[in-house]
mmCIF file of C-alpha atoms and ligand atoms in Angstrom:
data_model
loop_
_atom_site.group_PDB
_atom_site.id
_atom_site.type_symbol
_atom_site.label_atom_id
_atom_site.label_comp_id
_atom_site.label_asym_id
_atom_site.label_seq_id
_atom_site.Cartn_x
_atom_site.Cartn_y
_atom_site.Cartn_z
ATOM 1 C CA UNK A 1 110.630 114.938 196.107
ATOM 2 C CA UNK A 2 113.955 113.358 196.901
ATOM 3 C CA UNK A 3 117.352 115.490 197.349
ATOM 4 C CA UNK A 4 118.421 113.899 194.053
ATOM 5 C CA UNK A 5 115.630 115.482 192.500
ATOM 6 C CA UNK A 6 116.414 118.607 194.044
ATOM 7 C CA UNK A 7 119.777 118.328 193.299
ATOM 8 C CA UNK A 8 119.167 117.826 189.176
ATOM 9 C CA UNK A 9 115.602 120.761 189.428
ATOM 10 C CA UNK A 10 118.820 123.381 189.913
ATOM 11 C CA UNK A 11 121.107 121.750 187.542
ATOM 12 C CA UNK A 12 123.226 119.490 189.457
ATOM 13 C CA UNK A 13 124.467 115.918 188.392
ATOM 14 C CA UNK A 14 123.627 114.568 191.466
ATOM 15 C CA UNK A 15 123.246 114.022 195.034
ATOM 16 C CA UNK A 16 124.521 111.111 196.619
ATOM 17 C CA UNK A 17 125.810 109.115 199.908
ATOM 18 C CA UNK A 18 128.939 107.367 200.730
ATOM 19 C CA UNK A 19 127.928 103.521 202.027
ATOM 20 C CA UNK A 20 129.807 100.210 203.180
ATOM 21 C CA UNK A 21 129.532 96.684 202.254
ATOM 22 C CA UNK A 22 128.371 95.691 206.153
ATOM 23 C CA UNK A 23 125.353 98.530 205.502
ATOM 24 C CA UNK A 24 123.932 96.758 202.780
ATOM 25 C CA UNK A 25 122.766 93.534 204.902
ATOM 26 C CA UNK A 26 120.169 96.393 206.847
ATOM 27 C CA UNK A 27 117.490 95.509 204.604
ATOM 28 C CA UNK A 28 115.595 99.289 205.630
ATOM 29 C CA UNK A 29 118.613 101.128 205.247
ATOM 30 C CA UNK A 30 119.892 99.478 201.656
ATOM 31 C CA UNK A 31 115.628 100.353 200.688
ATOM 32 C CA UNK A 32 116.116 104.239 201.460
ATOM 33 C CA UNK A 33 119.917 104.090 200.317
ATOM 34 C CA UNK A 34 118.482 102.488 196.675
ATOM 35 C CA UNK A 35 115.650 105.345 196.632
ATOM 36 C CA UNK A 36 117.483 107.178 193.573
ATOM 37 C CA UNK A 37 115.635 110.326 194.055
ATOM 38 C CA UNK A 38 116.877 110.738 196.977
ATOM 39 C CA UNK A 39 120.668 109.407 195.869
ATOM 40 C CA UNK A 40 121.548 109.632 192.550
ATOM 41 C CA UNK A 41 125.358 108.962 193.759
ATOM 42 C CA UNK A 42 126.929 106.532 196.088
ATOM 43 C CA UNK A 43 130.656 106.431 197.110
ATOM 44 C CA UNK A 44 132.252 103.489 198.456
ATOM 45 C CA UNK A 45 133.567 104.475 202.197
ATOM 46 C CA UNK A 46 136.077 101.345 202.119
ATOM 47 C CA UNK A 47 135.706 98.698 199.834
ATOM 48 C CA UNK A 48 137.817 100.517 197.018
ATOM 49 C CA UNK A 49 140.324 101.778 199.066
ATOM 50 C CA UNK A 50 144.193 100.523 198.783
ATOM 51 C CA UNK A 51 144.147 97.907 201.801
ATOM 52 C CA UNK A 52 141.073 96.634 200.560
ATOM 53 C CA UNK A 53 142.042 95.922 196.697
ATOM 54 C CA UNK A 54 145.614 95.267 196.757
ATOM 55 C CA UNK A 55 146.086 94.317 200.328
ATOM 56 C CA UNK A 56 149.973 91.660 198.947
ATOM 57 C CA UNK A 57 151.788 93.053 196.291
ATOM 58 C CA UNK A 58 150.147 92.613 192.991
ATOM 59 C CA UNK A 59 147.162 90.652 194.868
ATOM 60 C CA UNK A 60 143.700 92.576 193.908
ATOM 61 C CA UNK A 61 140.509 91.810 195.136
ATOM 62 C CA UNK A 62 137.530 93.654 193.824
ATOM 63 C CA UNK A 63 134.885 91.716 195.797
ATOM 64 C CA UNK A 64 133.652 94.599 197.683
ATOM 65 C CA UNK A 65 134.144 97.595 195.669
ATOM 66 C CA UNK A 66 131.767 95.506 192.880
ATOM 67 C CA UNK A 67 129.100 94.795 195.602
ATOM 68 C CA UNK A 68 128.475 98.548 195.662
ATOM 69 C CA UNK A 69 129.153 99.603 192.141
ATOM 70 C CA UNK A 70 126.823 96.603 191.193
ATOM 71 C CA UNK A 71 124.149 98.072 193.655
ATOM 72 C CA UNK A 72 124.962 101.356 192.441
ATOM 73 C CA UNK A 73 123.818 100.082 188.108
ATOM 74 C CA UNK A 74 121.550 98.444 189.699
ATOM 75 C CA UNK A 75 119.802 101.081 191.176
ATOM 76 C CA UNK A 76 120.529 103.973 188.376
ATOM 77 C CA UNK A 77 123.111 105.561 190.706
ATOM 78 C CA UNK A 78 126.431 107.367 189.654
ATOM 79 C CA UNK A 79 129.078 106.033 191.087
ATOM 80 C CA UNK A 80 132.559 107.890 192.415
ATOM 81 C CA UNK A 81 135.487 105.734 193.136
ATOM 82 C CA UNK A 82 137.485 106.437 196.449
ATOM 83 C CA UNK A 83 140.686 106.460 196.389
ATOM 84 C CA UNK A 84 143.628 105.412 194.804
ATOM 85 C CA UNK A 85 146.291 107.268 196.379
ATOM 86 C CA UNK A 86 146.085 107.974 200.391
ATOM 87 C CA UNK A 87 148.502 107.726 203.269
ATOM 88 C CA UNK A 88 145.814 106.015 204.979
ATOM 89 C CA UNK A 89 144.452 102.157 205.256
ATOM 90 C CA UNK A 90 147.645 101.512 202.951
ATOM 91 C CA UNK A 91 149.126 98.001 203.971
ATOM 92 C CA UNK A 92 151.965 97.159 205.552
ATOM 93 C CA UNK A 93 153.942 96.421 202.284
ATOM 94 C CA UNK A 94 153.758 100.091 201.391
ATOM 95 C CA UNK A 95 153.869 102.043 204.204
ATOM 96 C CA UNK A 96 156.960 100.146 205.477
ATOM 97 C CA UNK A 97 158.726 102.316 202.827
ATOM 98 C CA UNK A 98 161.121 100.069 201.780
ATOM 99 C CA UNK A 99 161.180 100.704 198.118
ATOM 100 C CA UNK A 100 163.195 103.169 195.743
ATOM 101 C CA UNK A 101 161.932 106.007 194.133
ATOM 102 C CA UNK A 102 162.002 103.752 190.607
ATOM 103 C CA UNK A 103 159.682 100.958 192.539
ATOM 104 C CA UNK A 104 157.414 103.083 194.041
ATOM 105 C CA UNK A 105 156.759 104.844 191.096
ATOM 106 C CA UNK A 106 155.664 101.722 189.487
ATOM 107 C CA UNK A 107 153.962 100.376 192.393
ATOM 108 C CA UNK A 108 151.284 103.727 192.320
ATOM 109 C CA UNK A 109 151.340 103.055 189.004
ATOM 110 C CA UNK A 110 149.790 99.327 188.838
ATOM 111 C CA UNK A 111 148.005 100.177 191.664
ATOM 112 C CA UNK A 112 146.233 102.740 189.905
ATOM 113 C CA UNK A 113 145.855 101.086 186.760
ATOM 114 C CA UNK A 114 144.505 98.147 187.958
ATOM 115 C CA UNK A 115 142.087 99.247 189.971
ATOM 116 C CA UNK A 116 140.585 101.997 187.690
ATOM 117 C CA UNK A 117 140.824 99.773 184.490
ATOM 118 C CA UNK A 118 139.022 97.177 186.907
ATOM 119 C CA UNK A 119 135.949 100.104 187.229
ATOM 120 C CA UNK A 120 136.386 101.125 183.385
ATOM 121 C CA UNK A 121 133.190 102.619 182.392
ATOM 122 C CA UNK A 122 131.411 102.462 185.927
ATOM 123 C CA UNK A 123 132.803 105.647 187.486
ATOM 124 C CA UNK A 124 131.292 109.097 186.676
ATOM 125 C CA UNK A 125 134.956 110.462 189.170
ATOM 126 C CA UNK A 126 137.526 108.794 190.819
ATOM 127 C CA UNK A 127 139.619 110.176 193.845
ATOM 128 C CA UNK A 128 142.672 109.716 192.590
ATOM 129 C CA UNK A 129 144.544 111.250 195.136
ATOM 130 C CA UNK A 130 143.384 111.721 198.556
ATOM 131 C CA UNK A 131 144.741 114.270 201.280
ATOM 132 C CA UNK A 132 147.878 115.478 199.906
ATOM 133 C CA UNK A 133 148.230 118.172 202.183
ATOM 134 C CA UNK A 134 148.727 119.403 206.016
ATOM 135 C CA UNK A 135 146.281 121.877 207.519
ATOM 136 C CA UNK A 136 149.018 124.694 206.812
ATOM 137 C CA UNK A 137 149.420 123.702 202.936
ATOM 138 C CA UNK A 138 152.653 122.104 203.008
ATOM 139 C CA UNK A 139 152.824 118.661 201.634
ATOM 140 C CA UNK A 140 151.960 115.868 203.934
ATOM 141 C CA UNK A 141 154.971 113.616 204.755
ATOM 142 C CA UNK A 142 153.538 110.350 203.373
ATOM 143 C CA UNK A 143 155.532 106.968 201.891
ATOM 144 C CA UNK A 144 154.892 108.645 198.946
ATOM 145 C CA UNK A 145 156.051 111.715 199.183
ATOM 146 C CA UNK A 146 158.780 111.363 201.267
ATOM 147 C CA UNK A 147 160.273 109.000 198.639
ATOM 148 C CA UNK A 148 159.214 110.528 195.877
ATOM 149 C CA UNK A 149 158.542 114.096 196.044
ATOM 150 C CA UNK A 150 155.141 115.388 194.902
ATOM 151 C CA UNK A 151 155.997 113.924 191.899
ATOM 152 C CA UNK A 152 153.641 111.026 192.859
ATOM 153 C CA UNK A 153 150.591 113.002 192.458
ATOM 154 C CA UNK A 154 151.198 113.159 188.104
ATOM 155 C CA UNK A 155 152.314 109.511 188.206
ATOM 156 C CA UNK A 156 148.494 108.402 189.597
ATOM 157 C CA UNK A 157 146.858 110.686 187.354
ATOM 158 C CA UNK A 158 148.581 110.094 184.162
ATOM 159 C CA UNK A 159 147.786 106.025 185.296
ATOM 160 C CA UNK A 160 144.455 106.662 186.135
ATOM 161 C CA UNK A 161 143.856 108.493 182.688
ATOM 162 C CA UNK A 162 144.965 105.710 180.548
ATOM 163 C CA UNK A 163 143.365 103.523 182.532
ATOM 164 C CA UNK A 164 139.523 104.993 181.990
ATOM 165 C CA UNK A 165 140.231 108.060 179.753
ATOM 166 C CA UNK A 166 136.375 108.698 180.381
ATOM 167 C CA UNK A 167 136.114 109.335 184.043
ATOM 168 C CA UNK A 168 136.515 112.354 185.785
ATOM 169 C CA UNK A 169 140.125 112.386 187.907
ATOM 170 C CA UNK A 170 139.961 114.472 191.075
ATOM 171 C CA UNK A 171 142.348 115.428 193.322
ATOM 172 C CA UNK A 172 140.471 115.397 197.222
ATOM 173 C CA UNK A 173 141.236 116.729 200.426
ATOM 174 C CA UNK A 174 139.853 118.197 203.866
ATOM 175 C CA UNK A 175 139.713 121.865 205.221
ATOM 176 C CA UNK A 176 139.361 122.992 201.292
ATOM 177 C CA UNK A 177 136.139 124.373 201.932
ATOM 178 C CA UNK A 178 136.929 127.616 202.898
ATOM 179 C CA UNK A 179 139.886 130.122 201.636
ATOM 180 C CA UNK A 180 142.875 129.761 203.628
ATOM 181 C CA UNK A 181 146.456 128.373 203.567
ATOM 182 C CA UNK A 182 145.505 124.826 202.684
ATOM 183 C CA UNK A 183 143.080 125.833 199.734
ATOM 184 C CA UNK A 184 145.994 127.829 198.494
ATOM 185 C CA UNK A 185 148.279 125.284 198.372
ATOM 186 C CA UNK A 186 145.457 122.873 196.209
ATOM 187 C CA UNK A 187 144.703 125.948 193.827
ATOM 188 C CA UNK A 188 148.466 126.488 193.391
ATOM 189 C CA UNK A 189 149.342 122.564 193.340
ATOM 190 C CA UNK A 190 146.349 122.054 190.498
ATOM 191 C CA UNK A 191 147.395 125.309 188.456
ATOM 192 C CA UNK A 192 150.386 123.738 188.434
ATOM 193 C CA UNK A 193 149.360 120.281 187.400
ATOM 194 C CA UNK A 194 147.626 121.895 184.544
ATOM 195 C CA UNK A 195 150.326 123.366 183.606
ATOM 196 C CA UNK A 196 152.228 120.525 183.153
ATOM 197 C CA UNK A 197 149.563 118.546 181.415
ATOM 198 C CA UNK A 198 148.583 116.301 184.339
ATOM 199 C CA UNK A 199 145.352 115.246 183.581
ATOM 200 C CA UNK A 200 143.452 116.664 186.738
ATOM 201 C CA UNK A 201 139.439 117.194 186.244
ATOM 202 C CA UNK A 202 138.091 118.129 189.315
ATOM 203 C CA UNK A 203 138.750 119.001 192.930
ATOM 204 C CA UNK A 204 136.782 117.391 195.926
ATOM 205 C CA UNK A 205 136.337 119.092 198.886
ATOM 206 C CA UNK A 206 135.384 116.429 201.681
ATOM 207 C CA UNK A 207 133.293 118.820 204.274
ATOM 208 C CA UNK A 208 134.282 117.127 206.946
ATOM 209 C CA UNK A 209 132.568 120.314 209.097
ATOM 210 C CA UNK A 210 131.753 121.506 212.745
ATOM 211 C CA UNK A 211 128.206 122.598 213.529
ATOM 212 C CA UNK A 212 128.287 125.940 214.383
ATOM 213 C CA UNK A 213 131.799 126.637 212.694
ATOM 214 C CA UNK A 214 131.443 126.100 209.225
ATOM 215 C CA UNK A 215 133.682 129.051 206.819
ATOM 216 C CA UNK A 216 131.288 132.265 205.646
ATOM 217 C CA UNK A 217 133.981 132.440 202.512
ATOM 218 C CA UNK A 218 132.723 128.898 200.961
ATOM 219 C CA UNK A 219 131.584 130.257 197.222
ATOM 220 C CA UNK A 220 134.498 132.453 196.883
ATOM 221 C CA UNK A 221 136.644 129.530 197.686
ATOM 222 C CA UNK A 222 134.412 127.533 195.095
ATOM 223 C CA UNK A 223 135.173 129.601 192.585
ATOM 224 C CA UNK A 224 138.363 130.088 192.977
ATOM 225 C CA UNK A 225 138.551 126.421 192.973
ATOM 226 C CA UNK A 226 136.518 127.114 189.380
ATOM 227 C CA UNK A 227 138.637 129.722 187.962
ATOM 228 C CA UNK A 228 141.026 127.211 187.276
ATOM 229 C CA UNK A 229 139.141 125.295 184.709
ATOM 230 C CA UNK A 230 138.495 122.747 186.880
ATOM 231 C CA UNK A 231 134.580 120.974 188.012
ATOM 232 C CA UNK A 232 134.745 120.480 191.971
ATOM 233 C CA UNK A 233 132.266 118.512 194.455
ATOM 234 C CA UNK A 234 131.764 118.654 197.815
ATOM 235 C CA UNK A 235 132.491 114.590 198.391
ATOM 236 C CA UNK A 236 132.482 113.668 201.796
ATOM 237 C CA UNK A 237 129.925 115.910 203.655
ATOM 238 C CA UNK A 238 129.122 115.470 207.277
ATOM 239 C CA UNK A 239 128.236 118.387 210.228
ATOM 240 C CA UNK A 240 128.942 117.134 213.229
ATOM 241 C CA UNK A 241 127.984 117.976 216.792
ATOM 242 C CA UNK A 242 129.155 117.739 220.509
ATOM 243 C CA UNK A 243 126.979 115.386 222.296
ATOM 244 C CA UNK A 244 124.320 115.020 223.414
ATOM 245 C CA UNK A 245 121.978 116.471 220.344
ATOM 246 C CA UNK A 246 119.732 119.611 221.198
ATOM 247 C CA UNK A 247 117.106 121.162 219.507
ATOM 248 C CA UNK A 248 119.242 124.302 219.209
ATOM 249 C CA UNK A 249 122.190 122.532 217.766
ATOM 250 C CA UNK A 250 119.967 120.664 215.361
ATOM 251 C CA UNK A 251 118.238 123.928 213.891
ATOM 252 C CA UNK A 252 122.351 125.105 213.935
ATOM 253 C CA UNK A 253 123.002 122.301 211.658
ATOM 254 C CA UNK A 254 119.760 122.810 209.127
ATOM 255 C CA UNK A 255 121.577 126.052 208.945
ATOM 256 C CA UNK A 256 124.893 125.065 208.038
ATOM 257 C CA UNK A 257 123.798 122.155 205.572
ATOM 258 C CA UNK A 258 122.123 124.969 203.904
ATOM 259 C CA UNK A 259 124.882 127.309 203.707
ATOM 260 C CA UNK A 260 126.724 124.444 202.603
ATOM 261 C CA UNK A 261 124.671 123.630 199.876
ATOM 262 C CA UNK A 262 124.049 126.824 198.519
ATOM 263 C CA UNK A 263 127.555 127.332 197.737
ATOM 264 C CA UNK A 264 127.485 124.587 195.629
ATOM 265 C CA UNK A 265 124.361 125.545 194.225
ATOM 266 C CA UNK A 266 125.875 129.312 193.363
ATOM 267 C CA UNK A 267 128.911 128.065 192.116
ATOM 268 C CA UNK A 268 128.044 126.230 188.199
ATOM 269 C CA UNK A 269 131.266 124.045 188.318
ATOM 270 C CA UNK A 270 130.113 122.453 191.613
ATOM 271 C CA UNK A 271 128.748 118.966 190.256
ATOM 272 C CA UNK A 272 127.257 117.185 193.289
ATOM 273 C CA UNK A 273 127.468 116.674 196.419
ATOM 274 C CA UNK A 274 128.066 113.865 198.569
ATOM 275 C CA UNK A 275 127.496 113.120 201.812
ATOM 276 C CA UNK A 276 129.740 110.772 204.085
ATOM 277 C CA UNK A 277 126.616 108.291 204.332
ATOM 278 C CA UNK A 278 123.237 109.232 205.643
ATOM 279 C CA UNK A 279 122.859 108.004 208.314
ATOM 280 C CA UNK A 280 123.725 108.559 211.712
ATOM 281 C CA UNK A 281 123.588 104.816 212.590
ATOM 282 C CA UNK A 282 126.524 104.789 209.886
ATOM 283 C CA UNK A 283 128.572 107.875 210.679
ATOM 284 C CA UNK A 284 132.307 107.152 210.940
ATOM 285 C CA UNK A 285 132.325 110.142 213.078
ATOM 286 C CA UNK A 286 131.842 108.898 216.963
ATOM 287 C CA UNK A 287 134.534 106.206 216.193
ATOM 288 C CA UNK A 288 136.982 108.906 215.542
ATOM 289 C CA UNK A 289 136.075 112.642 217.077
ATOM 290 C CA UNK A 290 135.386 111.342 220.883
ATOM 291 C CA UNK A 291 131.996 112.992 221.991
ATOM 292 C CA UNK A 292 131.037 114.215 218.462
ATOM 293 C CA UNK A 293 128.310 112.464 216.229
ATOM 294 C CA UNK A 294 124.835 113.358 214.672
ATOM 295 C CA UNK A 295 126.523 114.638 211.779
ATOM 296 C CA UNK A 296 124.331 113.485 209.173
ATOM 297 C CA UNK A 297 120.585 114.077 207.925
ATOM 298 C CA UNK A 298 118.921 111.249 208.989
ATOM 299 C CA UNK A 299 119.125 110.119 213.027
ATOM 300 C CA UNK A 300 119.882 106.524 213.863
ATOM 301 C CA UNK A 301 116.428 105.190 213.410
ATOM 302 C CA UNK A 302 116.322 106.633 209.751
ATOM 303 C CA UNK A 303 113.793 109.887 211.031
ATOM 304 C CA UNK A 304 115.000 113.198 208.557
ATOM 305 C CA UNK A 305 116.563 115.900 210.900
ATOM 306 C CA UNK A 306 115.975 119.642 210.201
ATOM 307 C CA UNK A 307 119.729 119.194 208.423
ATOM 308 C CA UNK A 308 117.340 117.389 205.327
ATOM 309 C CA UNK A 309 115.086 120.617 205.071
ATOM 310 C CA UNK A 310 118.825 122.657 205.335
ATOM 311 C CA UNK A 311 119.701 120.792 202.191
ATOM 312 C CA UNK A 312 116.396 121.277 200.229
ATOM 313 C CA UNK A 313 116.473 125.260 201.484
ATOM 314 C CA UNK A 314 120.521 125.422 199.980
ATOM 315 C CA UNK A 315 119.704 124.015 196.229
HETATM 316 C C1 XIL B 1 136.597 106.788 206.695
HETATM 317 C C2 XIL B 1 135.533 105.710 206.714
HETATM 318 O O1 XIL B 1 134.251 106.297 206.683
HETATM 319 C C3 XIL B 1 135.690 104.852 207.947
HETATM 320 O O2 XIL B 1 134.796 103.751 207.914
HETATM 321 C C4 XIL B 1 137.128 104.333 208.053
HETATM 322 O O3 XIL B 1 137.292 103.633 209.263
HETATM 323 C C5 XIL B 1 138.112 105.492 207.979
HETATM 324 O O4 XIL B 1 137.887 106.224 206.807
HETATM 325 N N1 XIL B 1 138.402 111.108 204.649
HETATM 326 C C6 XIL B 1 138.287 110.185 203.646
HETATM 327 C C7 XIL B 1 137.522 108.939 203.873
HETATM 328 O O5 XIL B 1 138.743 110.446 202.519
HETATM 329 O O6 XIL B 1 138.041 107.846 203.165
HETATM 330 C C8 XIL B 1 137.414 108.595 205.338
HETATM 331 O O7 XIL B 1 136.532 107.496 205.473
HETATM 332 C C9 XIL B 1 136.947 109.795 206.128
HETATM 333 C C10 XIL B 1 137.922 110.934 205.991
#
């Protein structure tokens, strides 16, 4: 029936894809990405990002990020926004570090609030702030936070609040997904927020995962993650493999999709998931793990893997 359909038959909001503008001109993969039983969610993988919409000081350009949240009304698709705060693809001007704690303050904050006021009313969540932390749960050693402390992280939210009071504000990171040091640090660091009355709504866990290695603890983390009040989503989900693909390591990864899903599908405050586009024509992942790839549910030529079947199995 369409994993979207799945997805909402066991009470889910959705099931979606991240895509890029460049994607769209593949006439058969924009038809199967616009299928919205099979995504009822699409994430832009670039186009909304910081060097893309404010690449000069106080210079926004929205002409990408609106290609994809115009295909996503267009096509009866939620859409998440990704991301307003990261270390990464941040321009020059910023990461140069040159300003005081005062200016970069305000910086995150027009940043923020232009770009989320800009999507007002189109965005079920935005990623507000994206990768805060190092593997061992410290705090990652940014522009921002080495000029301003973590102090950074309320500054986006509160902005990103008043900008669109109505969309969900997650904080977002990798190797959540499991209990550990670094989920610890996110439970703590959103407890905290909370505390403080930093308007925080939801925690994404990307899922950037290994075939064969993905956590056994992955509902208890969940709802750990839930305890605190808060919705969570896995947002970024891909399983890769070392190369070349085998049938073995394929039925591996039908297992660990599944896994993956049902964790979300055990835990009520898990919303959605996402996965870091469908196909493996797409997959950031050979451009960045050397002699890794096949990560996603669909092969290069658009054929579903067993990993689709692993997802349908998990809801
Ligand atoms: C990736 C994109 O998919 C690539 O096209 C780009 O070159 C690098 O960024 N975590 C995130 C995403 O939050 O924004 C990243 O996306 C993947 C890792």
């Amino acid at each position: 029936p369409g994993l979207d359909v799945v997805a909402k038959s066991k009470g889910k909001l959705y099931f979606g894809s991240a895509t890029d503008n460049g994607e769209l001109n593949d006439a058969p993969y924009a038809a199967i990405l616009s299928d919205n039983k099979e995504f009822g969610q699409i994430t832009p993988g670039n186009s909304m990002k910081w060097d893309a919409t404010e690449r000069s000081r106080g210079v926004f350009t929205f002409s990408g990020g609106d290609v994809i949240a115009n295909f996503a009304a267009a096509n009866g698709q939620l859409l998440r926004g990704h991301t307003c705060v990261w270390h990464s693809q941040l321009p020059g001007w910023v990461t140069a570090g040159n300003f005081n704690a005062a200016d970069l303050t305000s910086i995150i904050e027009t940043h923020t609030t232009t770009v989320v006021d800009h999507y007002k009313g189109q965005v079920y969540a935005w990623d507000v702030v994206n990768e805060a932390f190092n593997d061992d749960g410290t705090f990652r050693t940014s522009v921002f936070y080495t000029t301003l402390g973590s102090s950074y992280i309320a500054t986006a939210f509160h902005a990103a609040r008043a900008a669109d009071p109505d969309a969900k504000l997650y904080i977002n990171d990798y190797n959540i997904d499991g209990l550990g040091a670094k989920s610890t640090a996110m439970t703590n660091l959103v407890a905290q927020l909370k505390a403080d009355g930093v308007p925080v709504d939801g925690i994404g866990i990307q899922g950037h995962l290994i075939v064969g290695a993905v956590p056994n603890n992955l509902q208890a983390n969940f709802e750990q993650f839930a305890a605190l009040g808060v919705e969570i989503a896995i947002t970024e989900l891909d399983i890769r493999l070392t190369l070349p693909v085998t049938p073995e390591k394929l039925a591996q990864q039908k297992a660990d999709y599944q896994k993956v899903i049902a964790a979300c599908a055990a835990v009520p405050a898990c919303v959605g998931v996402t996965i870091w586009d469908w196909t493996d024509k797409y997959s950031w992942i050979p451009s960045v793990f050397s002699g890794q790839g096949a990560a996603l549910p669909w092969d290069e030529t658009f054929v579903k893997k067993p990993a689709y079947d692993g997802i349908v199995a998990g809801f």
